[in-house]
């Protein structure tokens, strides 16, 4: 609504998406669904955030800066695994090590590889700054067994994309990217300590749905970009 107001647009369709780290991708799914249902012809998906936590407003249901009472505010935020402190991810990592015998070196290798993939990207926060296994393993613990160099770097930025029907896309000057399948965010819990199995990602469910819709399988994929 804010963007429409700033741009002076009168919109026939407006929707907000809150899926945390999956919000960007999920907004494309919501846009495609709206177009398929006839609620819209063309949808602009926008996502932005500030690195400074002091910049921003209050969400729905928040009165005088205090969030409504829930198991999150009553128990998880003050006493349990807080997302911002990576305690939830530390629990997942520890459990994964227990169940599968995963080592600290194997986890560190993922952080090294991700940094390597960003070395030549001019938009990367750590462009041209490689790290080694020793760098990761010797970085301080944030929440045992999670090291600092395994954690996400706080960033600010924004992105946008346009979603439209295949018929309209064919008339545009640039070649389109077709959305062949999608799996909506799958979940079975709200807080991490309520998860029936901490080491099973919801992507097990959502990816299967996306493959079935698209008519392709994992062996057909040439490029994958996975978050968290």
Coordinates of C-alpha atoms in Angstrom, one line a residue:
X1 CA 0.0 0.0 0.0
X2 CA 2.9 2.4 0.8
X3 CA 4.4 1.8 -2.6
X4 CA 1.1 2.4 -4.4
X5 CA 0.7 5.6 -2.5
X6 CA 4.2 6.8 -3.3
X7 CA 3.8 6.0 -7.0
X8 CA 0.3 7.4 -7.2
X9 CA -1.2 4.2 -8.4
X10 CA -4.8 3.0 -7.9
X11 CA -4.5 -0.8 -7.7
X12 CA -7.0 -3.4 -8.5
X13 CA -5.1 -6.1 -6.6
X14 CA -2.9 -5.6 -3.5
X15 CA -1.6 -8.4 -1.3
X16 CA 1.0 -8.6 1.5
X17 CA 3.1 -11.7 2.0
X18 CA 4.8 -12.7 5.3
X19 CA 6.8 -15.9 4.9
X20 CA 10.0 -14.7 6.5
X21 CA 13.0 -15.8 4.5
X22 CA 10.7 -17.3 1.8
X23 CA 8.7 -14.1 1.4
X24 CA 10.4 -13.1 -1.9
X25 CA 9.8 -16.4 -3.7
X26 CA 6.4 -16.8 -2.1
X27 CA 5.3 -13.4 -3.4
X28 CA 5.9 -14.7 -6.9
X29 CA 3.7 -17.7 -6.2
X30 CA 0.9 -15.4 -4.8
X31 CA 1.1 -13.2 -7.9
X32 CA 0.9 -16.1 -10.3
X33 CA -2.0 -17.5 -8.3
X34 CA -3.9 -14.2 -8.5
X35 CA -3.3 -13.9 -12.3
X36 CA -4.4 -17.5 -12.8
X37 CA -7.6 -16.8 -10.8
X38 CA -8.3 -13.7 -12.8
X39 CA -7.8 -11.3 -9.9
X40 CA -5.0 -9.4 -11.8
X41 CA -3.3 -9.2 -15.2
X42 CA 0.1 -8.1 -14.1
X43 CA 1.6 -7.9 -10.6
X44 CA 4.7 -6.1 -9.3
X45 CA 6.4 -8.0 -6.5
X46 CA 8.5 -5.8 -4.2
X47 CA 10.6 -6.7 -1.1
X48 CA 12.8 -4.5 0.9
X49 CA 14.4 -4.3 4.3
X50 CA 16.7 -2.1 6.4
X51 CA 19.8 -3.4 8.1
X52 CA 19.1 -1.0 10.9
X53 CA 16.5 -2.6 13.2
X54 CA 15.4 0.9 14.4
X55 CA 14.1 1.7 10.9
X56 CA 10.6 0.4 10.3
X57 CA 7.1 0.4 11.8
X58 CA 4.9 -1.8 13.9
X59 CA 3.1 -4.8 12.5
X60 CA -0.6 -5.7 12.7
X61 CA -1.8 -6.3 16.2
X62 CA 1.0 -4.4 18.0
X63 CA -0.3 -1.8 20.5
X64 CA 2.1 0.9 21.7
X65 CA 5.1 -1.2 20.5
X66 CA 4.1 -4.3 22.5
X67 CA 3.3 -7.5 20.6
X68 CA 0.2 -9.5 21.5
X69 CA 0.6 -12.3 24.0
X70 CA 1.4 -15.7 22.5
X71 CA 3.6 -18.6 23.2
X72 CA 6.3 -16.8 21.3
X73 CA 6.2 -13.6 23.4
X74 CA 5.5 -15.3 26.7
X75 CA 8.0 -18.2 26.5
X76 CA 10.2 -18.3 23.4
X77 CA 11.3 -14.7 23.2
X78 CA 12.3 -14.2 26.8
X79 CA 13.5 -17.7 27.7
X80 CA 13.9 -19.8 24.6
X81 CA 15.5 -20.0 21.1
X82 CA 15.3 -16.5 19.6
X83 CA 15.7 -16.3 15.8
X84 CA 17.9 -13.2 15.9
X85 CA 20.4 -14.9 18.3
X86 CA 20.6 -18.0 16.1
X87 CA 19.7 -20.2 19.1
X88 CA 17.1 -22.0 16.9
X89 CA 19.7 -22.8 14.3
X90 CA 22.2 -23.9 16.9
X91 CA 19.6 -26.4 18.1
X92 CA 19.1 -27.7 14.6
X93 CA 22.8 -28.0 14.0
X94 CA 23.4 -29.9 17.3
X95 CA 20.6 -32.2 16.5
X96 CA 21.9 -32.8 13.0
X97 CA 25.3 -33.7 14.4
X98 CA 23.7 -36.1 16.8
X99 CA 21.4 -37.9 14.3
X100 CA 23.7 -38.1 11.3
X101 CA 27.3 -37.7 12.7
X102 CA 27.8 -34.5 10.8
X103 CA 31.1 -32.8 11.7
X104 CA 32.0 -29.2 12.3
X105 CA 34.3 -29.4 9.3
X106 CA 31.4 -30.4 7.0
X107 CA 29.3 -27.5 8.2
X108 CA 32.3 -25.1 7.8
X109 CA 32.8 -26.3 4.2
X110 CA 29.4 -25.0 3.3
X111 CA 30.2 -21.5 4.6
X112 CA 33.5 -21.5 2.7
X113 CA 31.8 -22.6 -0.5
X114 CA 29.1 -19.9 -0.2
X115 CA 31.8 -17.2 0.3
X116 CA 33.7 -18.6 -2.7
X117 CA 30.6 -18.3 -4.9
X118 CA 30.3 -14.6 -3.9
X119 CA 33.9 -13.6 -4.5
X120 CA 33.3 -12.1 -8.0
X121 CA 29.8 -10.7 -7.4
X122 CA 30.1 -6.9 -7.3
X123 CA 26.9 -6.8 -5.2
X124 CA 28.2 -9.2 -2.6
X125 CA 28.9 -7.9 0.9
X126 CA 32.1 -9.8 1.1
X127 CA 33.3 -9.5 -2.5
X128 CA 36.9 -10.5 -2.9
X129 CA 37.2 -11.7 0.7
X130 CA 37.6 -15.5 0.8
X131 CA 37.5 -17.5 4.0
X132 CA 39.1 -20.9 4.9
X133 CA 37.9 -23.8 7.0
X134 CA 40.2 -22.7 9.8
X135 CA 38.7 -19.2 9.6
X136 CA 35.3 -20.6 10.2
X137 CA 36.3 -23.1 12.9
X138 CA 38.3 -20.5 14.8
X139 CA 35.7 -17.8 14.6
X140 CA 34.0 -17.2 18.0
X141 CA 30.9 -19.2 19.0
X142 CA 27.6 -17.3 18.6
X143 CA 25.6 -20.2 20.1
X144 CA 27.4 -23.5 20.5
X145 CA 27.9 -25.3 18.1
X146 CA 27.3 -22.3 15.7
X147 CA 30.3 -20.2 14.7
X148 CA 30.2 -16.5 13.8
X149 CA 31.2 -17.2 10.2
X150 CA 28.4 -19.6 9.8
X151 CA 25.8 -16.9 10.5
X152 CA 24.0 -14.6 8.1
X153 CA 25.4 -11.2 7.7
X154 CA 22.7 -8.5 8.4
X155 CA 22.1 -6.6 5.1
X156 CA 19.7 -4.0 3.8
X157 CA 18.4 -3.9 0.3
X158 CA 15.4 -4.3 -2.0
X159 CA 14.3 -6.3 -5.0
X160 CA 11.4 -6.3 -7.5
X161 CA 10.1 -8.4 -10.3
X162 CA 7.1 -8.3 -12.6
X163 CA 4.7 -11.3 -13.0
X164 CA 2.2 -11.5 -15.8
X165 CA 0.4 -14.1 -17.9
X166 CA 2.3 -16.2 -20.5
X167 CA 0.2 -14.6 -23.2
X168 CA 1.1 -11.0 -22.2
X169 CA 4.8 -12.0 -21.6
X170 CA 5.1 -13.1 -25.3
X171 CA 4.3 -9.6 -26.4
X172 CA 7.1 -8.0 -24.3
X173 CA 10.5 -7.1 -25.6
X174 CA 12.5 -9.2 -23.2
X175 CA 12.4 -13.1 -23.1
X176 CA 10.3 -14.2 -20.1
X177 CA 11.1 -16.7 -17.4
X178 CA 8.3 -19.2 -17.0
X179 CA 7.1 -20.4 -13.6
X180 CA 6.4 -24.1 -14.2
X181 CA 5.8 -25.2 -10.7
X182 CA 5.7 -24.0 -7.1
X183 CA 5.2 -25.5 -3.6
X184 CA 3.7 -23.1 -1.0
X185 CA 5.6 -22.9 2.2
X186 CA 5.0 -26.1 4.2
X187 CA 5.0 -26.1 7.9
X188 CA 3.9 -28.1 10.9
X189 CA 4.9 -25.8 13.8
X190 CA 5.2 -22.2 14.7
X191 CA 8.2 -22.3 17.1
X192 CA 11.2 -24.6 16.6
X193 CA 10.8 -26.4 19.9
X194 CA 7.4 -27.6 18.8
X195 CA 8.8 -29.2 15.6
X196 CA 8.1 -33.0 15.6
X197 CA 11.5 -33.5 13.9
X198 CA 14.0 -30.6 13.9
X199 CA 16.2 -32.0 11.1
X200 CA 13.5 -32.3 8.5
X201 CA 13.1 -29.2 6.4
X202 CA 9.7 -28.2 5.1
X203 CA 11.3 -28.1 1.6
X204 CA 10.9 -31.9 1.6
X205 CA 7.1 -31.2 1.2
X206 CA 7.2 -28.0 -0.9
X207 CA 9.8 -29.2 -3.3
X208 CA 7.9 -32.3 -4.1
X209 CA 4.8 -30.2 -4.9
X210 CA 6.8 -27.9 -7.2
X211 CA 8.3 -30.9 -9.1
X212 CA 4.9 -32.5 -9.5
X213 CA 3.4 -29.3 -10.8
X214 CA 6.3 -28.7 -13.2
X215 CA 6.5 -32.2 -14.5
X216 CA 10.3 -32.3 -13.8
X217 CA 12.4 -34.0 -11.2
X218 CA 15.7 -33.3 -9.3
X219 CA 17.8 -34.9 -12.1
X220 CA 16.5 -32.3 -14.6
X221 CA 17.7 -29.3 -12.6
X222 CA 20.8 -27.5 -13.8
X223 CA 20.9 -24.8 -11.2
X224 CA 19.5 -24.6 -7.7
X225 CA 19.6 -21.7 -5.2
X226 CA 18.7 -22.7 -1.7
X227 CA 18.0 -20.4 1.2
X228 CA 18.8 -21.3 4.8

